[in-house]
CSV table of C-alpha atoms in Angstrom, one decimal:
chain,number,residue,atom,x,y,z
F,13,MET,CA,27.4,-50.5,-3.9
F,14,ASN,CA,27.0,-53.5,-1.5
F,15,HIS,CA,28.6,-54.1,1.9
F,16,LYS,CA,31.5,-56.1,0.5
F,17,GLU,CA,32.3,-53.5,-2.2
F,18,ILE,CA,32.4,-50.7,0.4
F,19,ARG,CA,34.6,-52.7,2.7
F,20,LEU,CA,36.9,-53.4,-0.2
F,21,LYS,CA,37.2,-49.7,-1.0
F,22,PHE,CA,38.0,-49.0,2.7
F,23,GLU,CA,40.7,-51.6,2.7
F,24,GLN,CA,42.2,-50.3,-0.6
F,25,ALA,CA,42.3,-46.8,0.8
F,26,SER,CA,43.9,-48.1,4.0
F,27,ALA,CA,46.5,-50.0,2.0
F,28,PHE,CA,47.3,-46.9,-0.1
F,29,PHE,CA,47.7,-44.7,3.0
F,30,ALA,CA,50.1,-47.3,4.4
F,31,THR,CA,52.5,-46.8,1.5
F,32,ASN,CA,53.3,-43.3,2.9
F,33,GLN,CA,52.9,-41.6,-0.5
F,34,THR,CA,50.4,-39.1,0.9
F,35,ARG,CA,53.0,-37.8,3.4
F,36,SER,CA,55.0,-35.9,0.8
F,37,TYR,CA,54.2,-32.3,-0.2
F,38,ASP,CA,54.8,-33.1,-3.9
F,39,PHE,CA,52.2,-35.9,-3.9
F,40,ARG,CA,49.6,-33.8,-2.1
F,41,ARG,CA,50.1,-30.9,-4.4
F,42,SER,CA,49.9,-33.1,-7.5
F,43,CYS,CA,46.6,-34.5,-6.3
F,44,LEU,CA,45.2,-31.0,-5.6
F,45,GLU,CA,46.3,-29.8,-9.0
F,46,ALA,CA,44.8,-32.9,-10.7
F,47,LEU,CA,41.6,-32.4,-8.8
F,48,GLU,CA,41.4,-28.8,-9.9
F,49,ARG,CA,42.0,-29.8,-13.6
F,50,GLY,CA,39.3,-32.4,-13.2
F,51,ILE,CA,36.8,-29.9,-11.8
F,52,ARG,CA,37.5,-27.4,-14.5
F,53,SER,CA,37.3,-29.9,-17.3
F,54,HIS,CA,33.9,-31.2,-15.9
F,55,GLU,CA,32.6,-27.8,-14.8
F,56,LYS,CA,29.8,-27.8,-17.4
F,57,GLY,CA,28.8,-31.3,-16.3
F,58,LEU,CA,28.6,-30.1,-12.7
F,59,TYR,CA,26.3,-27.2,-13.8
F,60,LEU,CA,24.1,-29.7,-15.7
F,61,ALA,CA,24.0,-32.0,-12.7
F,62,LEU,CA,23.0,-29.2,-10.3
F,63,LYS,CA,20.3,-28.2,-12.7
F,64,LYS,CA,18.9,-31.7,-12.8
F,65,ASP,CA,19.1,-32.2,-9.0
F,66,LEU,CA,17.9,-28.8,-7.8
F,67,ASN,CA,17.1,-26.6,-10.8
F,68,LYS,CA,20.0,-24.3,-10.0
F,69,SER,CA,20.9,-21.9,-12.7
F,70,GLU,CA,24.5,-21.9,-13.9
F,71,HIS,CA,24.9,-18.4,-12.4
F,72,GLU,CA,23.8,-19.5,-9.0
F,73,ALA,CA,25.7,-22.7,-9.1
F,74,PHE,CA,28.9,-20.9,-9.9
F,75,ILE,CA,28.5,-18.2,-7.3
F,76,THR,CA,27.4,-20.4,-4.4
F,77,GLU,CA,29.3,-23.6,-5.1
F,78,ILE,CA,32.0,-23.8,-7.9
F,79,SER,CA,33.6,-20.4,-7.3
F,80,LEU,CA,34.0,-21.2,-3.6
F,81,VAL,CA,35.6,-24.6,-4.4
F,82,TYR,CA,38.2,-22.8,-6.7
F,83,GLY,CA,38.8,-20.2,-3.9
F,84,GLU,CA,39.5,-22.9,-1.4
F,85,LEU,CA,41.8,-24.7,-3.8
F,86,SER,CA,43.7,-21.5,-4.5
F,87,TYR,CA,44.1,-20.5,-0.9
F,88,ILE,CA,45.2,-23.9,0.3
F,89,LYS,CA,47.6,-24.6,-2.5
F,90,LYS,CA,49.5,-21.4,-1.7
F,91,ARG,CA,49.9,-22.1,2.0
F,92,PHE,CA,49.7,-25.8,2.9
F,93,ARG,CA,53.5,-26.3,2.5
F,94,ARG,CA,54.0,-23.9,5.3
F,95,TRP,CA,51.4,-25.7,7.4
F,96,MET,CA,53.2,-29.0,6.9
F,97,ARG,CA,56.4,-27.8,8.5
F,98,PRO,CA,57.2,-28.9,12.1
F,99,LYS,CA,56.8,-26.1,14.6
F,100,THR,CA,59.4,-25.5,17.3
F,101,VAL,CA,58.0,-24.8,20.7
F,102,LEU,CA,59.8,-23.8,23.9
F,103,PRO,CA,61.0,-26.6,26.2
F,104,SER,CA,60.2,-26.7,29.8
F,105,ILE,CA,62.9,-26.3,32.4
F,106,ALA,CA,63.1,-30.1,32.9
F,107,GLN,CA,63.7,-30.6,29.1
F,108,MET,CA,66.5,-28.1,28.7
F,109,PRO,CA,68.8,-27.9,26.8
F,110,SER,CA,66.7,-30.0,24.3
F,111,SER,CA,64.6,-28.8,21.5
F,112,VAL,CA,60.9,-29.6,21.1
F,113,ARG,CA,59.0,-29.8,17.8
F,114,VAL,CA,55.4,-30.5,16.9
F,115,HIS,CA,55.1,-32.5,13.6
F,116,PRO,CA,51.7,-32.4,11.8
F,117,GLU,CA,50.6,-35.8,10.6
F,118,PRO,CA,47.6,-37.1,8.6
F,119,TYR,CA,44.8,-38.8,10.3
F,120,GLY,CA,44.6,-41.6,7.7
F,121,VAL,CA,41.4,-42.9,6.1
F,122,CYS,CA,38.7,-40.2,6.3
F,123,LEU,CA,35.0,-40.5,5.7
F,124,ILE,CA,33.3,-37.4,4.3
F,125,MET,CA,29.5,-37.5,4.2
F,126,SER,CA,27.9,-34.5,2.4
F,127,PRO,CA,24.3,-33.3,2.0
F,128,TRP,CA,22.1,-32.6,-1.0
F,129,ASN,CA,21.6,-28.8,-0.8
F,130,TYR,CA,25.1,-27.8,-1.9
F,131,PRO,CA,26.3,-31.1,-3.1
F,132,ALA,CA,29.4,-29.9,-5.1
F,133,LEU,CA,30.7,-27.4,-2.6
F,134,LEU,CA,30.0,-29.4,0.6
F,135,THR,CA,31.7,-32.5,-0.9
F,136,LEU,CA,34.7,-31.0,-2.6
F,137,SER,CA,35.6,-28.3,0.0
F,138,PRO,CA,36.3,-30.7,2.9
F,139,LEU,CA,38.0,-33.1,0.4
F,140,ILE,CA,40.5,-30.3,-0.5
F,141,GLY,CA,41.5,-29.9,3.1
F,142,ALA,CA,41.7,-33.7,3.6
F,143,ILE,CA,44.0,-34.1,0.6
F,144,ALA,CA,46.2,-31.2,1.7
F,145,ALA,CA,46.6,-32.8,5.1
F,146,GLY,CA,47.8,-36.1,3.6
F,147,ASN,CA,44.7,-38.2,4.1
F,148,VAL,CA,42.9,-40.6,1.9
F,149,CYS,CA,39.1,-40.5,1.7
F,150,LEU,CA,35.8,-42.2,1.1
F,151,LEU,CA,33.2,-39.7,-0.1
F,152,LYS,CA,29.5,-40.4,0.5
F,153,PRO,CA,27.4,-37.8,-1.3
F,154,SER,CA,23.7,-37.6,-0.6
F,155,ALA,CA,21.3,-39.9,-2.5
F,156,TYR,CA,19.0,-36.9,-2.9
F,157,SER,CA,21.4,-35.3,-5.4
F,158,PRO,CA,22.3,-38.3,-7.6
F,159,HIS,CA,23.4,-36.4,-10.7
F,160,THR,CA,25.9,-34.3,-8.8
F,161,SER,CA,27.1,-37.4,-6.9
F,162,SER,CA,27.8,-39.1,-10.2
F,163,ALA,CA,29.6,-36.1,-11.7
F,164,ILE,CA,31.9,-36.0,-8.6
F,165,ALA,CA,32.5,-39.7,-8.9
F,166,THR,CA,33.6,-39.2,-12.5
F,167,ILE,CA,35.9,-36.3,-11.6
F,168,VAL,CA,37.6,-38.3,-8.8
F,169,ARG,CA,37.9,-41.5,-10.9
F,170,GLU,CA,39.5,-39.6,-13.9
F,171,SER,CA,41.7,-37.2,-11.9
F,172,LEU,CA,43.2,-38.9,-8.9
F,173,PRO,CA,45.5,-41.9,-8.4
F,174,GLU,CA,43.5,-45.0,-7.5
F,175,GLY,CA,43.4,-45.4,-3.8
F,176,VAL,CA,43.4,-41.8,-2.8
F,177,VAL,CA,39.7,-41.1,-3.0
F,178,PHE,CA,36.7,-43.4,-3.5
F,179,VAL,CA,33.1,-42.2,-4.0
F,180,VAL,CA,30.4,-44.4,-2.6
F,181,GLU,CA,27.0,-43.7,-4.2
F,182,GLY,CA,23.8,-44.9,-2.6
F,183,GLY,CA,21.4,-44.3,0.3
F,184,ARG,CA,20.7,-45.4,3.8
F,185,ALA,CA,22.1,-48.9,3.5
F,186,GLU,CA,25.5,-47.5,2.2
F,187,ASN,CA,25.5,-45.0,5.0
F,188,GLU,CA,25.0,-47.6,7.7
F,189,THR,CA,27.8,-49.8,6.2
F,190,LEU,CA,30.2,-46.9,6.2
F,191,LEU,CA,29.4,-45.8,9.7
F,192,ASP,CA,30.3,-49.2,11.0
F,193,LEU,CA,33.8,-49.0,9.6
F,194,PRO,CA,36.8,-47.9,11.7
F,195,PHE,CA,37.7,-44.7,10.0
F,196,ASP,CA,40.4,-42.4,11.3
F,197,TYR,CA,38.3,-39.3,10.9
F,198,THR,CA,34.7,-38.6,10.0
F,199,PHE,CA,33.4,-35.3,8.5
F,200,PHE,CA,29.6,-35.0,8.4
F,201,THR,CA,27.4,-32.3,7.1
F,202,GLY,CA,23.7,-32.7,7.6
F,203,SER,CA,20.9,-32.5,10.2
F,204,PRO,CA,21.5,-32.6,14.0
F,205,THR,CA,19.4,-35.8,14.2
F,206,VAL,CA,21.6,-37.7,11.8
F,207,GLY,CA,24.7,-36.0,13.3
F,208,ARG,CA,24.0,-37.6,16.7
F,209,LEU,CA,23.8,-41.0,15.0
F,210,VAL,CA,27.1,-40.3,13.2
F,211,MET,CA,28.8,-39.3,16.5
F,212,GLU,CA,27.4,-42.3,18.3
F,213,LYS,CA,28.7,-44.7,15.6
F,214,ALA,CA,32.1,-42.9,15.5
F,215,SER,CA,32.5,-43.2,19.3
F,216,ARG,CA,32.6,-47.0,19.1
F,217,HIS,CA,35.9,-46.7,17.3
F,218,LEU,CA,37.0,-43.5,19.2
F,219,THR,CA,36.9,-41.8,15.8
F,220,PRO,CA,37.2,-38.0,16.0
F,221,VAL,CA,34.4,-36.1,14.1
F,222,THR,CA,33.6,-32.8,12.6
F,223,LEU,CA,29.9,-32.2,12.6
F,224,GLU,CA,28.5,-29.4,10.4
F,225,LEU,CA,24.8,-29.4,11.3
F,226,GLY,CA,22.1,-26.7,11.2
F,227,GLY,CA,19.6,-24.9,13.3
F,228,ARG,CA,17.1,-22.0,13.4
F,229,SER,CA,19.4,-19.1,12.5
F,230,PRO,CA,17.7,-15.9,13.7
F,231,VAL,CA,17.8,-12.4,12.3
F,232,ILE,CA,17.5,-9.2,14.4
F,233,VAL,CA,16.6,-5.9,12.8
F,234,ASP,CA,16.6,-2.9,15.1
F,235,GLU,CA,15.1,0.6,14.5
F,236,SER,CA,18.4,2.1,13.3
F,237,ALA,CA,18.9,-0.3,10.4
F,238,ASP,CA,18.8,0.7,6.7
F,239,ILE,CA,15.6,-1.1,5.9
F,240,GLU,CA,15.9,-1.0,2.1
F,241,LYS,CA,19.3,-2.6,2.2
F,242,THR,CA,18.2,-5.0,5.0
F,243,ALA,CA,15.3,-6.3,2.9
F,244,LYS,CA,17.5,-6.8,-0.2
F,245,ARG,CA,20.1,-8.7,1.8
F,246,LEU,CA,17.5,-10.8,3.6
F,247,THR,CA,16.0,-11.6,0.2
F,248,PHE,CA,19.4,-12.8,-1.0
F,249,GLY,CA,20.0,-14.8,2.1
F,250,LYS,CA,16.6,-16.5,2.2
F,251,LEU,CA,16.0,-17.2,-1.5
F,252,THR,CA,19.5,-18.5,-2.4
F,253,ASN,CA,18.8,-22.1,-3.2
F,254,ALA,CA,15.2,-21.5,-2.4
F,255,GLY,CA,16.1,-21.3,1.3
F,256,GLN,CA,17.6,-24.7,1.4
F,257,THR,CA,20.8,-23.4,3.1
F,258,CYS,CA,22.0,-24.4,6.5
F,259,ILE,CA,22.9,-20.8,7.4
F,260,ALA,CA,19.8,-19.2,5.7
F,261,PRO,CA,17.9,-16.6,7.8
F,262,ASN,CA,15.2,-18.7,9.5
F,263,HIS,CA,13.0,-16.0,11.0
F,264,VAL,CA,13.3,-12.2,11.6
F,265,PHE,CA,12.8,-10.3,14.8
F,266,VAL,CA,12.2,-6.7,13.8
F,267,HIS,CA,11.7,-3.6,16.0
F,268,ARG,CA,8.0,-2.8,15.9
F,269,SER,CA,8.6,0.8,14.8
F,270,VAL,CA,10.1,-0.4,11.4
F,271,ALA,CA,8.2,-3.7,11.1
F,272,ASP,CA,5.7,-2.5,8.5
F,273,GLN,CA,8.4,-0.8,6.4
F,274,LEU,CA,10.5,-4.0,6.4
F,275,VAL,CA,7.5,-6.2,5.4
F,276,GLU,CA,6.7,-3.8,2.6
F,277,GLU,CA,10.3,-4.0,1.3
F,278,LEU,CA,10.4,-7.8,1.6
F,279,VAL,CA,7.1,-8.1,-0.3
F,280,GLN,CA,8.5,-6.1,-3.2
F,281,ASN,CA,11.7,-8.0,-3.3
F,282,PHE,CA,10.2,-11.5,-2.9
F,283,SER,CA,7.5,-10.7,-5.5
F,284,ARG,CA,10.1,-10.0,-8.2
F,285,THR,CA,11.2,-13.6,-8.0
F,286,PHE,CA,7.9,-15.0,-9.3
F,287,ASP,CA,6.6,-12.0,-11.2
F,288,SER,CA,8.6,-13.3,-14.1
F,289,GLU,CA,7.1,-16.6,-14.9
F,290,GLU,CA,10.1,-17.5,-17.2
F,291,HIS,CA,12.7,-16.8,-14.5
F,292,TYR,CA,10.6,-18.6,-11.8
F,293,ARG,CA,10.2,-21.8,-13.8
F,294,LYS,CA,13.6,-21.8,-15.5
F,295,ASP,CA,16.1,-20.6,-12.8
F,296,TYR,CA,14.4,-20.6,-9.4
F,297,PRO,CA,15.6,-23.7,-7.5
F,298,ARG,CA,13.1,-26.4,-6.6
F,299,ILE,CA,12.5,-28.1,-3.3
F,300,VAL,CA,14.6,-31.3,-3.3
F,301,ASN,CA,11.8,-33.8,-3.1
F,302,ARG,CA,8.0,-34.3,-2.5
F,303,LYS,CA,8.5,-35.1,1.2
F,304,HIS,CA,10.2,-31.7,1.9
F,305,PHE,CA,7.8,-29.9,-0.4
F,306,ASP,CA,4.8,-31.2,1.5
F,307,ARG,CA,6.4,-30.4,4.9
F,308,LEU,CA,7.0,-26.8,3.8
F,309,MET,CA,3.5,-26.4,2.5
F,310,GLN,CA,2.1,-27.6,5.8
F,311,LEU,CA,4.2,-25.0,7.7
F,312,ILE,CA,2.4,-22.3,5.7
F,313,GLU,CA,-1.1,-23.6,6.4
F,314,GLY,CA,-3.1,-21.4,8.8
F,315,GLN,CA,-0.4,-18.6,8.8
F,316,GLU,CA,-1.0,-14.9,7.9
F,317,ILE,CA,0.7,-14.5,4.5
F,318,ALA,CA,2.1,-11.1,3.4
F,319,VAL,CA,3.3,-12.5,0.0
F,320,GLY,CA,3.7,-15.8,-1.7
F,321,GLY,CA,2.3,-19.0,-0.1
F,322,GLN,CA,1.6,-20.9,-3.3
F,323,GLY,CA,3.4,-24.1,-4.4
F,324,ASP,CA,3.6,-26.1,-7.6
F,325,SER,CA,3.6,-29.8,-6.6
F,326,GLU,CA,4.6,-31.0,-10.0
F,327,ARG,CA,7.7,-28.7,-10.3
F,328,LEU,CA,8.3,-28.8,-6.5
F,329,GLN,CA,8.6,-25.0,-6.4
F,330,ILE,CA,7.3,-22.8,-3.6
F,331,GLU,CA,6.8,-19.1,-4.0
F,332,PRO,CA,9.0,-16.9,-1.7
F,333,THR,CA,6.8,-16.4,1.3
F,334,VAL,CA,6.7,-13.8,4.1
F,335,LEU,CA,4.6,-14.8,7.2
F,336,LEU,CA,3.3,-12.3,9.7
F,337,ASN,CA,2.7,-12.6,13.5
F,338,SER,CA,3.7,-16.3,13.7
F,339,SER,CA,3.3,-17.4,17.3
F,340,LYS,CA,6.1,-19.2,19.2
F,341,ASP,CA,3.8,-22.3,19.4
F,342,SER,CA,3.1,-22.5,15.6
F,343,PRO,CA,4.8,-25.3,13.7
F,344,VAL,CA,6.8,-22.9,11.5
F,345,MET,CA,8.5,-21.5,14.6
F,346,ALA,CA,9.2,-25.0,16.1
F,347,GLU,CA,11.8,-26.3,13.5
F,348,GLU,CA,14.4,-25.2,11.0
F,349,ILE,CA,12.4,-24.2,8.0
F,350,PHE,CA,14.9,-25.0,5.3
F,351,GLY,CA,12.8,-23.4,2.5
F,352,PRO,CA,11.7,-20.1,1.0
F,353,ILE,CA,9.5,-19.1,4.0
F,354,LEU,CA,10.4,-16.2,6.2
F,355,PRO,CA,8.4,-15.4,9.4
F,356,VAL,CA,8.6,-11.8,10.6
F,357,ILE,CA,8.0,-11.1,14.3
F,358,PRO,CA,7.8,-7.6,15.7
F,359,TYR,CA,9.6,-6.9,19.0
F,360,ASP,CA,9.7,-4.0,21.5
F,361,SER,CA,12.8,-4.8,23.6
F,362,LEU,CA,16.2,-6.0,22.3
F,363,GLU,CA,16.7,-7.5,25.8
F,364,ASP,CA,13.7,-9.7,25.3
F,365,VAL,CA,14.9,-10.9,21.9
F,366,ILE,CA,18.3,-11.8,23.2
F,367,ALA,CA,16.7,-13.7,26.1
F,368,GLU,CA,14.4,-15.6,23.7
F,369,ILE,CA,17.2,-16.6,21.4
F,370,LYS,CA,19.3,-17.8,24.3
F,371,THR,CA,16.5,-20.2,25.3
F,372,GLU,CA,16.8,-22.0,21.9
F,373,PRO,CA,19.5,-24.4,20.9
F,374,LYS,CA,22.6,-22.6,19.7
F,375,PRO,CA,22.2,-21.6,16.1
F,376,LEU,CA,24.6,-22.1,13.2
F,377,ALA,CA,24.3,-18.5,12.2
F,378,LEU,CA,23.0,-15.2,13.5
F,379,TYR,CA,22.4,-11.9,11.6
F,380,PHE,CA,22.0,-8.5,13.1
F,381,PHE,CA,21.0,-5.4,11.1
F,382,THR,CA,21.9,-2.2,12.9
F,383,LYS,CA,23.8,1.1,12.7
F,384,ASP,CA,24.6,0.9,16.5
F,385,LYS,CA,28.0,-0.5,17.0
F,386,GLU,CA,27.5,-0.9,20.8
F,387,ARG,CA,24.4,-3.0,20.2
F,388,ALA,CA,26.1,-5.1,17.6
F,389,GLN,CA,28.9,-5.8,20.1
F,390,ARG,CA,26.4,-6.7,22.7
F,391,VAL,CA,24.7,-9.3,20.5
F,392,ILE,CA,28.1,-10.7,19.6
F,393,ASP,CA,29.1,-11.0,23.3
F,394,GLU,CA,25.8,-12.3,24.7
F,395,ILE,CA,24.6,-14.8,22.2
F,396,SER,CA,26.4,-18.1,21.3
F,397,TYR,CA,26.3,-19.1,17.6
F,398,GLY,CA,28.5,-20.6,15.0
F,399,GLY,CA,29.1,-17.5,12.8
F,400,GLY,CA,27.3,-14.6,11.3
F,401,CYS,CA,27.2,-11.1,9.9
F,402,ILE,CA,26.4,-7.6,10.9
F,403,ASN,CA,24.3,-6.0,8.2
F,404,ASP,CA,24.5,-8.9,5.8
F,405,CYS,CA,23.6,-12.6,5.4
F,406,LEU,CA,25.5,-15.8,4.4
F,407,LEU,CA,28.8,-14.1,3.4
F,408,HIS,CA,30.8,-15.2,6.4
F,409,ILE,CA,30.9,-18.7,4.8
F,410,ALA,CA,32.8,-17.4,1.8
F,411,SER,CA,36.2,-16.6,3.4
F,412,PRO,CA,38.9,-19.2,3.6
F,413,TYR,CA,40.7,-17.0,6.1
F,414,ALA,CA,38.0,-17.6,8.8
F,415,PRO,CA,36.9,-20.9,10.3
F,416,PHE,CA,33.3,-22.1,9.6
F,417,GLY,CA,31.3,-24.3,12.0
F,418,GLY,CA,28.6,-24.6,14.6
F,419,VAL,CA,28.4,-24.8,18.3
F,420,GLY,CA,26.3,-27.1,20.5
F,421,ASN,CA,23.3,-28.4,18.6
F,422,SER,CA,24.5,-26.8,15.4
F,423,GLY,CA,27.8,-28.8,15.3
F,424,MET,CA,31.3,-29.2,16.4
F,425,GLY,CA,34.7,-28.6,14.8
F,426,ARG,CA,35.7,-26.0,12.2
F,427,TYR,CA,36.9,-26.1,8.6
F,428,HIS,CA,37.9,-23.8,5.7
F,429,GLY,CA,41.5,-22.8,5.1
F,430,VAL,CA,44.0,-23.9,7.7
F,431,ASP,CA,41.2,-25.3,9.9
F,432,SER,CA,40.5,-27.8,7.1
F,433,PHE,CA,44.1,-28.8,7.2
F,434,ARG,CA,44.1,-29.2,11.0
């Protein structure tokens, strides 16, 4: 889509918003219901697209993307009428005997830029909140997941009234054109590097932003943890989407007294993924492109490998890999891994681990495995991070009742449930 076509879509969306149709509850609800019908009627097409883009199995695609979209739709449809109502607040003495009400209103024309790793979930979930809040949108899915982008464009085109949502497909040129337009709100999911550029561009129009970024999400495993369960949950957290998850465990600090046991359990769990050649080739997600594949393979070079470490450059698949004794100066410990590689680092003092994590940019997620409630509370109180779990991984993202977002380098703003509406 060229510059003129994108600007025309923006102008059409602006004109539609100016009609005030999106301000009514009935219109918003009809759009949400139409969107849900469209997703359900094209659900198989979304599975096929995710298979083509990332080699996701239908099971993984449903659990990690489509089911969460349905959950968000269900939650918001039941509640957003109440959220739309004006709220009465107490007047000050100077205002008495008047009444004071706060009226929620839509921002207007919103830009939603989504990434390639969960291209259905991370496009449709913020869209649901934007529609419920009465906005119109331009969606810009990632060029790295073209089949899913096309499937979403079809759903939007066939389901929603023209002017409510437009999908802009393409790459960097389309991104640059969109970021130069005076949107009323920008919602971006991606890397901190691009997030800074998005914020800089938005600031020229004083456009408010939500930035859902990433970071090196650490794991702490203390000596009281159930190591067998910990290993299983780390395996789930790290190998979902082949580690290409913004809240995936990036590296593990484990108390030295249980380090060998944890590594042994991780090796057993990771090995099961590629022990079955049919499962590995058929259903194990691939790395999104050759550039990221090569980057990940370079991170493994020169490291002590407990399991895995091999890659298939034709299929862009990398074996689930556990690394031992990676130093703080090694490349694998210097960046967000975003792949199926898990460094395991023994520690002696929880105080030292907390201090080390606090020297790093604030992560999007943190996971602590322990049976000690006081230690768990200490970690929660002393370390700043976007969200996380005690004795589990990833699952904090799944609740529409709780806000999701980062802090500092891992992002700003929140969404899910009522926070998407706001």
